[in-house]
Amino acid sequence: ITHAFEFAKRFQPCMVFFEDIDQVASGHRDEALNRILNTCDGILSKSAEVVTVMTTNNVNKIQKGMLRPGRIDVMLELGALDADAMVKMVELYCPDIEGDLDGVELEEAGKNYTPAFVTEACQRALLYSIADGRDKIRQADVVNSLIGLRSHYDSVNEDDWKPSESLDGRLGEIVGPLVKDET
């Protein structure tokens, strides 16, 4: 971060983006973290015309000193996708979807998901439709994909996540929507 910021100062005014800041600004304070804190604190940037944008999906992992006012001026939380946002994302990533979309059903199946999970669900929905021999994706394919990603979402977002009780059970969660109902 310090090197990138120093580089950015040479080309100011400019913006620098750091994705997943929690990867470098977490843990115990050591020399490397102190350098980052000093850089963000303004000690190295009092007169710089550099806007720094940092992203994270794990704000709780960021070292508390990093979050102090003066180091980070504004913190924005992007909330969960609502029904309208879910519909727009599915339309974007599944442009040939069959029929109208029910945003409420999509929102429920993808409750609290970030856009990355919805994008992955759309890619999986395409595989579901191919496995079923169809040319078009149906909303049910997307919903099943969203539901199938739930344990993955939980593993990413829960510190004490435990795997499914059995391999058979977990495989059933993943592959179940791909298997045609024979009844």
N, CA and C atoms as an extended XYZ file, in Angstrom:
549
Properties=species:S:1:pos:R:3:atomname:S:1:resname:S:1:resid:I:1 pbc="F F F"
N         0.836       -1.188        0.000 N   ILE     1
C         0.000        0.000        0.000 CA  ILE     1
C         0.877        1.246        0.000 C   ILE     1
N         1.902        1.233        0.823 N   THR     2
C         2.792        2.395        0.901 CA  THR     2
C         3.456        2.658       -0.442 C   THR     2
N         3.945        1.607       -1.094 N   HIS     3
C         4.587        1.770       -2.403 CA  HIS     3
C         3.592        2.266       -3.446 C   HIS     3
N         2.392        1.723       -3.445 N   ALA     4
C         1.370        2.151       -4.405 CA  ALA     4
C         1.002        3.608       -4.168 C   ALA     4
N         0.904        4.002       -2.905 N   PHE     5
C         0.561        5.380       -2.592 CA  PHE     5
C         1.685        6.329       -3.040 C   PHE     5
N         2.919        5.960       -2.788 N   GLU     6
C         4.060        6.782       -3.229 CA  GLU     6
C         4.065        6.915       -4.750 C   GLU     6
N         3.764        5.842       -5.453 N   PHE     7
C         3.688        5.859       -6.909 CA  PHE     7
C         2.561        6.791       -7.351 C   PHE     7
N         1.412        6.708       -6.690 N   ALA     8
C         0.255        7.536       -7.037 CA  ALA     8
C         0.551        9.015       -6.841 C   ALA     8
N         1.336        9.355       -5.821 N   LYS     9
C         1.672       10.762       -5.573 CA  LYS     9
C         2.417       11.364       -6.756 C   LYS     9
N         3.155       10.540       -7.497 N   ARG    10
C         3.894       11.040       -8.663 CA  ARG    10
C         2.953       11.450       -9.797 C   ARG    10
N         1.753       10.906       -9.813 N   PHE    11
C         0.822       11.163      -10.906 CA  PHE    11
C        -0.445       11.866      -10.432 C   PHE    11
N        -0.366       12.533       -9.301 N   GLN    12
C        -1.532       13.193       -8.755 CA  GLN    12
C        -1.981       14.353       -9.643 C   GLN    12
N        -3.256       14.691       -9.595 N   PRO    13
C        -4.317       14.075       -8.796 CA  PRO    13
C        -4.717       12.730       -9.398 C   PRO    13
N        -5.004       11.771       -8.533 N   CYS    14
C        -5.403       10.441       -8.996 CA  CYS    14
C        -6.125        9.690       -7.887 C   CYS    14
N        -6.589        8.494       -8.268 N   MET    15
C        -7.264        7.600       -7.321 CA  MET    15
C        -6.526        6.275       -7.309 C   MET    15
N        -6.465        5.653       -6.137 N   VAL    16
C        -5.866        4.335       -5.977 CA  VAL    16
C        -6.909        3.436       -5.319 C   VAL    16
N        -7.058        2.234       -5.873 N   PHE    17
C        -8.015        1.272       -5.345 CA  PHE    17
C        -7.276        0.086       -4.743 C   PHE    17
N        -7.690       -0.314       -3.545 N   PHE    18
C        -7.153       -1.498       -2.880 CA  PHE    18
C        -8.318       -2.427       -2.575 C   PHE    18
N        -8.325       -3.582       -3.221 N   GLU    19
C        -9.378       -4.554       -2.987 CA  GLU    19
C        -8.964       -5.480       -1.842 C   GLU    19
N        -9.946       -5.854       -1.035 N   ASP    20
C        -9.723       -6.764        0.094 CA  ASP    20
C        -8.645       -6.252        1.040 C   ASP    20
N        -8.813       -5.035        1.509 N   ILE    21
C        -7.843       -4.389        2.395 CA  ILE    21
C        -7.632       -5.199        3.673 C   ILE    21
N        -8.623       -6.000        4.054 N   ASP    22
C        -8.485       -6.810        5.263 CA  ASP    22
C        -7.333       -7.806        5.148 C   ASP    22
N        -6.908       -8.129        3.942 N   GLN    23
C        -5.809       -9.077        3.759 CA  GLN    23
C        -4.477       -8.529        4.255 C   GLN    23
N        -4.313       -7.195        4.223 N   VAL    24
C        -3.042       -6.603        4.662 CA  VAL    24
C        -3.179       -5.727        5.900 C   VAL    24
N        -4.394       -5.356        6.251 N   ALA    25
C        -4.584       -4.459        7.389 CA  ALA    25
C        -5.308       -5.162        8.526 C   ALA    25
N        -4.882       -6.373        8.819 N   SER    26
C        -5.488       -7.124        9.916 CA  SER    26
C        -4.385       -7.713       10.788 C   SER    26
N        -4.799       -8.292       11.864 N   GLY    27
C        -3.829       -8.945       12.737 CA  GLY    27
C        -3.204       -7.991       13.737 C   GLY    27
N        -2.046       -8.395       14.264 N   HIS    28
C        -1.348       -7.608       15.275 CA  HIS    28
C        -0.550       -6.503       14.616 C   HIS    28
N        -0.375       -5.421       15.356 N   ARG    29
C         0.415       -4.305       14.819 CA  ARG    29
C         1.879       -4.687       14.801 C   ARG    29
N         2.431       -4.620       13.603 N   ASP    30
C         3.851       -4.862       13.426 CA  ASP    30
C         4.391       -3.734       12.546 C   ASP    30
N         5.627       -3.823       12.150 N   GLU    31
C         6.247       -2.759       11.362 CA  GLU    31
C         5.514       -2.522       10.045 C   GLU    31
N         5.124       -3.601        9.364 N   ALA    32
C         4.429       -3.468        8.084 CA  ALA    32
C         3.069       -2.789        8.263 C   ALA    32
N         2.317       -3.200        9.277 N   LEU    33
C         1.008       -2.594        9.517 CA  LEU    33
C         1.170       -1.142        9.958 C   LEU    33
N         2.174       -0.837       10.762 N   ASN    34
C         2.412        0.552       11.157 CA  ASN    34
C         2.715        1.430        9.947 C   ASN    34
N         3.444        0.901        8.961 N   ARG    35
C         3.701        1.670        7.735 CA  ARG    35
C         2.401        1.987        7.014 C   ARG    35
N         1.531        1.000        6.943 N   ILE    36
C         0.231        1.216        6.300 CA  ILE    36
C        -0.584        2.252        7.071 C   ILE    36
N        -0.621        2.129        8.390 N   LEU    37
C        -1.374        3.071        9.222 CA  LEU    37
C        -0.828        4.487        9.058 C   LEU    37
N         0.482        4.631        9.048 N   ASN    38
C         1.087        5.956        8.876 CA  ASN    38
C         0.771        6.538        7.507 C   ASN    38
N         0.775        5.707        6.507 N   THR    39
C         0.440        6.176        5.168 CA  THR    39
C        -0.996        6.668        5.124 C   THR    39
N        -1.904        5.903        5.680 N   CYS    40
C        -3.316        6.276        5.680 CA  CYS    40
C        -3.607        7.421        6.636 C   CYS    40
N        -2.775        7.594        7.641 N   ASP    41
C        -2.943        8.637        8.645 CA  ASP    41
C        -2.644       10.021        8.092 C   ASP    41
N        -1.913       10.078        6.997 N   GLY    42
C        -1.594       11.371        6.427 CA  GLY    42
C        -0.173       11.808        6.689 C   GLY    42
N         0.575       11.087        7.527 N   ILE    43
C         1.958       11.460        7.816 CA  ILE    43
C         2.751       11.534        6.517 C   ILE    43
N         2.486       10.586        5.613 N   LEU    44
C         3.197       10.568        4.343 CA  LEU    44
C         2.398       11.233        3.222 C   LEU    44
N         1.228       11.776        3.543 N   SER    45
C         0.366       12.269        2.470 CA  SER    45
C        -0.327       13.591        2.771 C   SER    45
N         0.225       14.414        3.622 N   LYS    46
C        -0.438       15.658        4.018 CA  LYS    46
C        -0.847       16.519        2.830 C   LYS    46
N         0.000       16.630        1.830 N   SER    47
C        -0.305       17.515        0.704 CA  SER    47
C        -0.656       16.751       -0.568 C   SER    47
N        -0.821       15.459       -0.490 N   ALA    48
C        -1.094       14.648       -1.680 CA  ALA    48
C        -2.538       14.820       -2.145 C   ALA    48
N        -2.704       14.805       -3.454 N   GLU    49
C        -4.032       14.829       -4.053 CA  GLU    49
C        -4.345       13.430       -4.574 C   GLU    49
N        -4.432       12.512       -3.632 N   VAL    50
C        -4.687       11.122       -3.958 CA  VAL    50
C        -5.891       10.651       -3.151 C   VAL    50
N        -6.894       10.171       -3.859 N   VAL    51
C        -8.058        9.586       -3.207 CA  VAL    51
C        -7.835        8.085       -3.171 C   VAL    51
N        -7.998        7.511       -1.993 N   THR    52
C        -7.785        6.077       -1.828 CA  THR    52
C        -9.120        5.417       -1.524 C   THR    52
N        -9.438        4.392       -2.298 N   VAL    53
C       -10.665        3.625       -2.100 CA  VAL    53
C       -10.253        2.211       -1.714 C   VAL    53
N       -10.778        1.744       -0.586 N   MET    54
C       -10.454        0.404       -0.093 CA  MET    54
C       -11.740       -0.389        0.046 C   MET    54
N       -11.687       -1.650       -0.356 N   THR    55
C       -12.862       -2.497       -0.241 CA  THR    55
C       -12.559       -3.693        0.651 C   THR    55
N       -13.606       -4.234        1.226 N   THR    56
C       -13.496       -5.460        2.008 CA  THR    56
C       -14.862       -6.093        2.137 C   THR    56
N       -14.883       -7.382        2.269 N   ASN    57
C       -16.102       -8.098        2.634 CA  ASN    57
C       -16.055       -8.487        4.106 C   ASN    57
N       -14.954       -8.134        4.775 N   ASN    58
C       -14.732       -8.543        6.167 CA  ASN    58
C       -14.222       -7.376        7.003 C   ASN    58
N       -15.037       -6.370        7.178 N   VAL    59
C       -14.613       -5.201        7.936 CA  VAL    59
C       -14.244       -5.580        9.364 C   VAL    59
N       -14.837       -6.651        9.889 N   ASN    60
C       -14.543       -7.091       11.254 CA  ASN    60
C       -13.119       -7.619       11.404 C   ASN    60
N       -12.444       -7.932       10.308 N   LYS    61
C       -11.074       -8.444       10.377 CA  LYS    61
C       -10.025       -7.334       10.289 C   LYS    61
N       -10.446       -6.128        9.947 N   ILE    62
C        -9.500       -5.021        9.809 CA  ILE    62
C        -9.041       -4.569       11.184 C   ILE    62
N        -7.750       -4.338       11.335 N   GLN    63
C        -7.167       -3.875       12.592 CA  GLN    63
C        -7.859       -2.566       12.983 C   GLN    63
N        -8.344       -2.484       14.212 N   LYS    64
C        -9.158       -1.343       14.658 CA  LYS    64
C        -8.460        0.000       14.465 C   LYS    64
N        -7.141        0.029       14.597 N   GLY    65
C        -6.412        1.275       14.381 CA  GLY    65
C        -6.577        1.806       12.971 C   GLY    65
N        -6.790        0.926       12.019 N   MET    66
C        -6.983        1.324       10.627 CA  MET    66
C        -8.290        2.074       10.438 C   MET    66
N        -9.278        1.773       11.269 N   LEU    67
C       -10.613        2.344       11.109 CA  LEU    67
C       -10.772        3.714       11.773 C   LEU    67
N        -9.727        4.182       12.415 N   ARG    68
C        -9.783        5.466       13.134 CA  ARG    68
C       -10.036        6.620       12.172 C   ARG    68
N       -10.896        7.588       12.564 N   PRO    69
C       -11.080        8.780       11.732 CA  PRO    69
C        -9.740        9.455       11.476 C   PRO    69
N        -9.558        9.930       10.269 N   GLY    70
C        -8.287       10.508        9.872 CA  GLY    70
C        -7.511        9.540        8.990 C   GLY    70
N        -7.681        8.278        9.247 N   ARG    71
C        -7.093        7.255        8.363 CA  ARG    71
C        -8.105        6.872        7.293 C   ARG    71
N        -9.325        6.691        7.717 N   ILE    72
C       -10.420        6.432        6.786 CA  ILE    72
C       -11.455        7.521        7.029 C   ILE    72
N       -11.694        8.301        5.992 N   ASP    73
C       -12.606        9.438        6.134 CA  ASP    73
C       -14.075        9.038        6.033 C   ASP    73
N       -14.374        8.083        5.157 N   VAL    74
C       -15.755        7.682        4.943 CA  VAL    74
C       -15.815        6.164        4.842 C   VAL    74
N       -16.765        5.581        5.545 N   MET    75
C       -17.007        4.140        5.429 CA  MET    75
C       -18.425        3.951        4.897 C   MET    75
N       -18.549        3.248        3.789 N   LEU    76
C       -19.849        2.970        3.201 CA  LEU    76
C       -20.095        1.478        3.238 C   LEU    76
N       -21.264        1.092        3.657 N   GLU    77
C       -21.634       -0.316        3.634 CA  GLU    77
C       -22.654       -0.509        2.527 C   GLU    77
N       -22.350       -1.405        1.621 N   LEU    78
C       -23.305       -1.756        0.582 CA  LEU    78
C       -24.139       -2.898        1.117 C   LEU    78
N       -25.407       -2.647        1.273 N   GLY    79
C       -26.280       -3.645        1.859 CA  GLY    79
C       -26.560       -4.801        0.934 C   GLY    79
N       -27.333       -5.726        1.427 N   ALA    80
C       -27.718       -6.897        0.640 CA  ALA    80
C       -28.538       -6.454       -0.557 C   ALA    80
N       -28.496       -7.268       -1.577 N   LEU    81
C       -29.258       -6.979       -2.784 CA  LEU    81
C       -30.748       -7.125       -2.514 C   LEU    81
N       -31.521       -6.142       -2.951 N   ASP    82
C       -32.969       -6.250       -2.803 CA  ASP    82
C       -33.548       -6.943       -4.038 C   ASP    82
N       -34.868       -7.091       -4.086 N   ALA    83
C       -35.522       -7.820       -5.173 CA  ALA    83
C       -35.220       -7.204       -6.531 C   ALA    83
N       -35.266       -5.883       -6.623 N   ASP    84
C       -35.006       -5.205       -7.888 CA  ASP    84
C       -33.565       -5.417       -8.354 C   ASP    84
N       -32.624       -5.318       -7.423 N   ALA    85
C       -31.215       -5.534       -7.769 CA  ALA    85
C       -30.974       -6.973       -8.201 C   ALA    85
N       -31.630       -7.921       -7.539 N   MET    86
C       -31.488       -9.325       -7.921 CA  MET    86
C       -31.985       -9.544       -9.347 C   MET    86
N       -33.141       -8.978       -9.672 N   VAL    87
C       -33.694       -9.120      -11.024 CA  VAL    87
C       -32.734       -8.529      -12.050 C   VAL    87
N       -32.206       -7.344      -11.768 N   LYS    88
C       -31.292       -6.700      -12.709 CA  LYS    88
C       -30.012       -7.503      -12.900 C   LYS    88
N       -29.489       -8.084      -11.826 N   MET    89
C       -28.282       -8.896      -11.955 CA  MET    89
C       -28.557      -10.162      -12.760 C   MET    89
N       -29.681      -10.809      -12.493 N   VAL    90
C       -30.012      -12.030      -13.232 CA  VAL    90
C       -30.228      -11.692      -14.707 C   VAL    90
N       -30.892      -10.584      -14.988 N   GLU    91
C       -31.083      -10.174      -16.386 CA  GLU    91
C       -29.747       -9.877      -17.062 C   GLU    91
N       -28.813       -9.327      -16.314 N   LEU    92
C       -27.497       -9.020      -16.863 CA  LEU    92
C       -26.714      -10.293      -17.187 C   LEU    92
N       -26.701      -11.245      -16.252 N   TYR    93
C       -25.883      -12.439      -16.410 CA  TYR    93
C       -26.620      -13.616      -17.046 C   TYR    93
N       -27.928      -13.506      -17.183 N   CYS    94
C       -28.728      -14.532      -17.876 CA  CYS    94
C       -29.623      -13.809      -18.888 C   CYS    94
N       -29.037      -13.223      -19.927 N   PRO    95
C       -29.824      -12.371      -20.831 CA  PRO    95
C       -30.930      -13.115      -21.584 C   PRO    95
N       -30.810      -14.411      -21.769 N   ASP    96
C       -31.825      -15.177      -22.495 CA  ASP    96
C       -32.726      -15.970      -21.564 C   ASP    96
N       -32.985      -15.429      -20.389 N   ILE    97
C       -33.800      -16.171      -19.418 CA  ILE    97
C       -35.240      -16.280      -19.916 C   ILE    97
N       -35.835      -17.402      -19.622 N   GLU    98
C       -37.187      -17.692      -20.072 CA  GLU    98
C       -38.199      -17.080      -19.110 C   GLU    98
N       -39.118      -16.293      -19.634 N   GLY    99
C       -40.211      -15.744      -18.841 CA  GLY    99
C       -39.802      -14.557      -17.972 C   GLY    99
N       -40.792      -14.111      -17.194 N   ASP   100
C       -40.578      -12.991      -16.285 CA  ASP   100
C       -39.942      -13.489      -14.988 C   ASP   100
N       -39.234      -12.575      -14.338 N   LEU   101
C       -38.549      -12.922      -13.093 CA  LEU   101
C       -39.352      -12.459      -11.892 C   LEU   101
N       -39.358      -13.266      -10.850 N   ASP   102
C       -39.995      -12.937       -9.577 CA  ASP   102
C       -38.887      -12.502       -8.628 C   ASP   102
N       -38.739      -11.188       -8.465 N   GLY   103
C       -37.676      -10.637       -7.635 CA  GLY   103
C       -37.757      -11.064       -6.184 C   GLY   103
N       -38.969      -11.234       -5.672 N   VAL   104
C       -39.139      -11.625       -4.274 CA  VAL   104
C       -38.573      -13.027       -4.050 C   VAL   104
N       -38.850      -13.950       -4.968 N   GLU   105
C       -38.335      -15.313       -4.842 CA  GLU   105
C       -36.808      -15.320       -4.960 C   GLU   105
N       -36.276      -14.530       -5.888 N   LEU   106
C       -34.818      -14.438       -6.048 CA  LEU   106
C       -34.174      -13.851       -4.797 C   LEU   106
N       -34.791      -12.801       -4.253 N   GLU   107
C       -34.250      -12.165       -3.052 CA  GLU   107
C       -34.240      -13.133       -1.874 C   GLU   107
N       -35.299      -13.903       -1.724 N   GLU   108
C       -35.373      -14.862       -0.620 CA  GLU   108
C       -34.317      -15.953       -0.765 C   GLU   108
N       -34.159      -16.477       -1.974 N   ALA   109
C       -33.181      -17.548       -2.208 CA  ALA   109
C       -31.749      -17.040       -2.037 C   ALA   109
N       -31.527      -15.768       -2.355 N   GLY   110
C       -30.184      -15.199       -2.263 CA  GLY   110
C       -30.040      -14.203       -1.129 C   GLY   110
N       -30.759      -14.418       -0.048 N   LYS   111
C       -30.750      -13.491        1.087 CA  LYS   111
C       -29.319      -13.216        1.568 C   LYS   111
N       -28.966      -11.950        1.620 N   ASN   112
C       -27.675      -11.434        2.092 CA  ASN   112
C       -26.507      -11.703        1.147 C   ASN   112
N       -26.764      -12.261       -0.016 N   TYR   113
C       -25.677      -12.551       -0.944 CA  TYR   113
C       -25.075      -11.269       -1.516 C   TYR   113
N       -23.778      -11.327       -1.750 N   THR   114
C       -23.096      -10.258       -2.472 CA  THR   114
C       -23.276      -10.512       -3.969 C   THR   114
N       -23.004       -9.519       -4.800 N   PRO   115
C       -23.123       -9.722       -6.248 CA  PRO   115
C       -22.306      -10.899       -6.767 C   PRO   115
N       -21.166      -11.192       -6.176 N   ALA   116
C       -20.354      -12.313       -6.639 CA  ALA   116
C       -21.117      -13.634       -6.537 C   ALA   116
N       -21.911      -13.817       -5.499 N   PHE   117
C       -22.683      -15.045       -5.344 CA  PHE   117
C       -23.801      -15.118       -6.382 C   PHE   117
N       -24.416      -13.984       -6.692 N   VAL   118
C       -25.474      -13.979       -7.701 CA  VAL   118
C       -24.879      -14.279       -9.074 C   VAL   118
N       -23.714      -13.720       -9.353 N   THR   119
C       -23.039      -14.003      -10.618 CA  THR   119
C       -22.725      -15.491      -10.732 C   THR   119
N       -22.205      -16.087       -9.682 N   GLU   120
C       -21.903      -17.517       -9.683 CA  GLU   120
C       -23.178      -18.332       -9.852 C   GLU   120
N       -24.254      -17.913       -9.207 N   ALA   121
C       -25.521      -18.636       -9.339 CA  ALA   121
C       -26.008      -18.608      -10.784 C   ALA   121
N       -25.828      -17.496      -11.465 N   CYS   122
C       -26.242      -17.402      -12.869 CA  CYS   122
C       -25.417      -18.345      -13.745 C   CYS   122
N       -24.127      -18.438      -13.461 N   GLN   123
C       -23.285      -19.362      -14.218 CA  GLN   123
C       -23.712      -20.806      -13.967 C   GLN   123
N       -24.054      -21.119      -12.734 N   ARG   124
C       -24.520      -22.471      -12.415 CA  ARG   124
C       -25.890      -22.741      -13.029 C   ARG   124
N       -26.739      -21.720      -13.083 N   ALA   125
C       -28.063      -21.873      -13.688 CA  ALA   125
C       -27.934      -22.268      -15.158 C   ALA   125
N       -26.960      -21.723      -15.835 N   LEU   126
C       -26.713      -22.104      -17.219 CA  LEU   126
C       -26.383      -23.597      -17.304 C   LEU   126
N       -25.556      -24.074      -16.382 N   LEU   127
C       -25.214      -25.503      -16.357 CA  LEU   127
C       -26.448      -26.357      -16.063 C   LEU   127
N       -27.334      -25.889      -15.183 N   TYR   128
C       -28.559      -26.622      -14.885 CA  TYR   128
C       -29.406      -26.752      -16.149 C   TYR   128
N       -29.538      -25.671      -16.901 N   SER   129
C       -30.364      -25.720      -18.106 CA  SER   129
C       -29.741      -26.634      -19.157 C   SER   129
N       -28.423      -26.601      -19.297 N   ILE   130
C       -27.740      -27.489      -20.244 CA  ILE   130
C       -27.931      -28.940      -19.837 C   ILE   130
N       -27.788      -29.228      -18.537 N   ALA   131
C       -27.961      -30.596      -18.046 CA  ALA   131
C       -29.378      -31.095      -18.287 C   ALA   131
N       -30.324      -30.176      -18.327 N   ASP   132
C       -31.724      -30.532      -18.558 CA  ASP   132
C       -32.068      -30.531      -20.048 C   ASP   132
N       -31.081      -30.205      -20.899 N   GLY   133
C       -31.293      -30.211      -22.341 CA  GLY   133
C       -32.082      -29.027      -22.874 C   GLY   133
N       -32.073      -27.929      -22.145 N   ARG   134
C       -32.804      -26.736      -22.573 CA  ARG   134
C       -31.856      -25.673      -23.120 C   ARG   134
N       -32.389      -24.833      -24.015 N   ASP   135
C       -31.613      -23.723      -24.577 CA  ASP   135
C       -31.696      -22.471      -23.711 C   ASP   135
N       -32.712      -22.398      -22.884 N   LYS   136
C       -32.931      -21.200      -22.070 CA  LYS   136
C       -32.876      -21.535      -20.586 C   LYS   136
N       -32.431      -20.564      -19.826 N   ILE   137
C       -32.396      -20.675      -18.369 CA  ILE   137
C       -33.764      -20.285      -17.832 C   ILE   137
N       -34.214      -20.989      -16.821 N   ARG   138
C       -35.473      -20.656      -16.145 CA  ARG   138
C       -35.164      -20.057      -14.782 C   ARG   138
N       -36.128      -19.334      -14.248 N   GLN   139
C       -35.940      -18.774      -12.912 CA  GLN   139
C       -35.654      -19.880      -11.919 C   GLN   139
N       -36.283      -21.015      -12.061 N   ALA   140
C       -36.053      -22.130      -11.131 CA  ALA   140
C       -34.587      -22.549      -11.132 C   ALA   140
N       -33.930      -22.472      -12.292 N   ASP   141
C       -32.499      -22.792      -12.361 CA  ASP   141
C       -31.692      -21.821      -11.495 C   ASP   141
N       -32.039      -20.546      -11.583 N   VAL   142
C       -31.326      -19.525      -10.804 CA  VAL   142
C       -31.611      -19.709       -9.320 C   VAL   142
N       -32.864      -19.934       -8.969 N   VAL   143
C       -33.237      -20.131       -7.564 CA  VAL   143
C       -32.521      -21.349       -6.990 C   VAL   143
N       -32.520      -22.464       -7.730 N   ASN   144
C       -31.810      -23.660       -7.252 CA  ASN   144
C       -30.322      -23.386       -7.092 C   ASN   144
N       -29.759      -22.594       -7.987 N   SER   145
C       -28.336      -22.240       -7.883 CA  SER   145
C       -28.079      -21.397       -6.649 C   SER   145
N       -28.951      -20.438       -6.401 N   LEU   146
C       -28.802      -19.592       -5.219 CA  LEU   146
C       -28.891      -20.434       -3.946 C   LEU   146
N       -29.856      -21.328       -3.910 N   ILE   147
C       -30.023      -22.198       -2.744 CA  ILE   147
C       -28.799      -23.100       -2.587 C   ILE   147
N       -28.297      -23.628       -3.695 N   GLY   148
C       -27.140      -24.508       -3.655 CA  GLY   148
C       -25.871      -23.829       -3.171 C   GLY   148
N       -25.822      -22.514       -3.274 N   LEU   149
C       -24.646      -21.763       -2.821 CA  LEU   149
C       -24.708      -21.389       -1.335 C   LEU   149
N       -25.802      -21.714       -0.657 N   ARG   150
C       -25.978      -21.255        0.728 CA  ARG   150
C       -24.860      -21.731        1.658 C   ARG   150
N       -24.479      -23.009        1.588 N   SER   151
C       -23.434      -23.484        2.504 CA  SER   151
C       -22.086      -22.849        2.155 C   SER   151
N       -21.860      -22.558        0.880 N   HIS   152
C       -20.634      -21.853        0.477 CA  HIS   152
C       -20.644      -20.441        1.077 C   HIS   152
N       -21.783      -19.771        0.977 N   TYR   153
C       -21.923      -18.439        1.568 CA  TYR   153
C       -21.669      -18.489        3.075 C   TYR   153
N       -22.260      -19.488        3.728 N   ASP   154
C       -22.070      -19.623        5.178 CA  ASP   154
C       -20.604      -19.840        5.526 C   ASP   154
N       -19.908      -20.646        4.722 N   SER   155
C       -18.498      -20.914        5.014 CA  SER   155
C       -17.640      -19.673        4.868 C   SER   155
N       -18.010      -18.795        3.975 N   VAL   156
C       -17.259      -17.562        3.773 CA  VAL   156
C       -17.547      -16.550        4.880 C   VAL   156
N       -18.755      -16.579        5.410 N   ASN   157
C       -19.183      -15.529        6.333 CA  ASN   157
C       -19.280      -15.913        7.796 C   ASN   157
N       -19.034      -17.164        8.132 N   GLU   158
C       -19.109      -17.569        9.529 CA  GLU   158
C       -17.767      -18.108        9.987 C   GLU   158
N       -17.251      -17.535       11.054 N   ASP   159
C       -15.962      -17.972       11.579 CA  ASP   159
C       -16.003      -19.392       12.119 C   ASP   159
N       -17.155      -19.811       12.632 N   ASP   160
C       -17.234      -21.139       13.242 CA  ASP   160
C       -17.995      -22.125       12.362 C   ASP   160
N       -17.972      -21.920       11.050 N   TRP   161
C       -18.680      -22.800       10.128 CA  TRP   161
C       -18.149      -24.213       10.204 C   TRP   161
N       -19.053      -25.164       10.171 N   LYS   162
C       -18.699      -26.582       10.153 CA  LYS   162
C       -19.237      -27.183        8.865 C   LYS   162
N       -18.511      -28.099        8.252 N   PRO   163
C       -19.005      -28.727        7.027 CA  PRO   163
C       -20.248      -29.566        7.286 C   PRO   163
N       -20.932      -29.929        6.207 N   SER   164
C       -22.125      -30.772        6.318 CA  SER   164
C       -21.793      -32.058        7.053 C   SER   164
N       -22.813      -32.684        7.618 N   GLU   165
C       -22.601      -33.872        8.430 CA  GLU   165
C       -22.053      -35.048        7.638 C   GLU   165
N       -22.297      -35.086        6.332 N   SER   166
C       -21.772      -36.200        5.554 CA  SER   166
C       -21.480      -35.751        4.128 C   SER   166
N       -20.609      -36.478        3.472 N   LEU   167
C       -20.300      -36.193        2.078 CA  LEU   167
C       -21.535      -36.410        1.214 C   LEU   167
N       -22.294      -37.459        1.478 N   ASP   168
C       -23.510      -37.730        0.711 CA  ASP   168
C       -24.502      -36.570        0.827 C   ASP   168
N       -24.661      -36.068        2.039 N   GLY   169
C       -25.575      -34.943        2.242 CA  GLY   169
C       -25.135      -33.704        1.497 C   GLY   169
N       -23.848      -33.419        1.552 N   ARG   170
C       -23.315      -32.232        0.870 CA  ARG   170
C       -23.417      -32.372       -0.641 C   ARG   170
N       -23.092      -33.559       -1.165 N   LEU   171
C       -23.218      -33.786       -2.605 CA  LEU   171
C       -24.665      -33.651       -3.049 C   LEU   171
N       -25.581      -34.102       -2.212 N   GLY   172
C       -26.999      -33.953       -2.529 CA  GLY   172
C       -27.401      -32.492       -2.633 C   GLY   172
N       -26.853      -31.640       -1.763 N   GLU   173
C       -27.141      -30.207       -1.818 CA  GLU   173
C       -26.626      -29.593       -3.113 C   GLU   173
N       -25.449      -30.015       -3.538 N   ILE   174
C       -24.815      -29.430       -4.710 CA  ILE   174
C       -25.435      -29.967       -6.000 C   ILE   174
N       -25.592      -31.268       -6.093 N   VAL   175
C       -25.991      -31.908       -7.338 CA  VAL   175
C       -27.507      -32.080       -7.428 C   VAL   175
N       -28.178      -32.048       -6.312 N   GLY   176
C       -29.618      -32.300       -6.296 CA  GLY   176
C       -30.404      -31.561       -7.363 C   GLY   176
N       -30.225      -30.247       -7.512 N   PRO   177
C       -30.999      -29.540       -8.539 CA  PRO   177
C       -30.677      -29.977       -9.967 C   PRO   177
N       -29.525      -30.624      -10.175 N   LEU   178
C       -29.161      -31.082      -11.516 CA  LEU   178
C       -29.871      -32.375      -11.897 C   LEU   178
N       -30.299      -33.137      -10.894 N   VAL   179
C       -30.921      -34.431      -11.127 CA  VAL   179
C       -32.385      -34.214      -11.449 C   VAL   179
N       -32.833      -34.775      -12.578 N   LYS   180
C       -34.245      -34.636      -12.980 CA  LYS   180
C       -35.133      -35.407      -12.008 C   LYS   180
N       -36.286      -34.832      -11.761 N   ASP   181
C       -37.274      -35.503      -10.917 CA  ASP   181
C       -37.912      -36.625      -11.731 C   ASP   181
N       -37.722      -37.861      -11.315 N   GLU   182
C       -38.184      -39.023      -12.059 CA  GLU   182
C       -39.616      -39.407      -11.693 C   GLU   182
N       -40.227      -38.706      -10.732 N   THR   183
C       -41.576      -39.095      -10.308 CA  THR   183
C       -42.639      -38.453      -11.153 C   THR   183
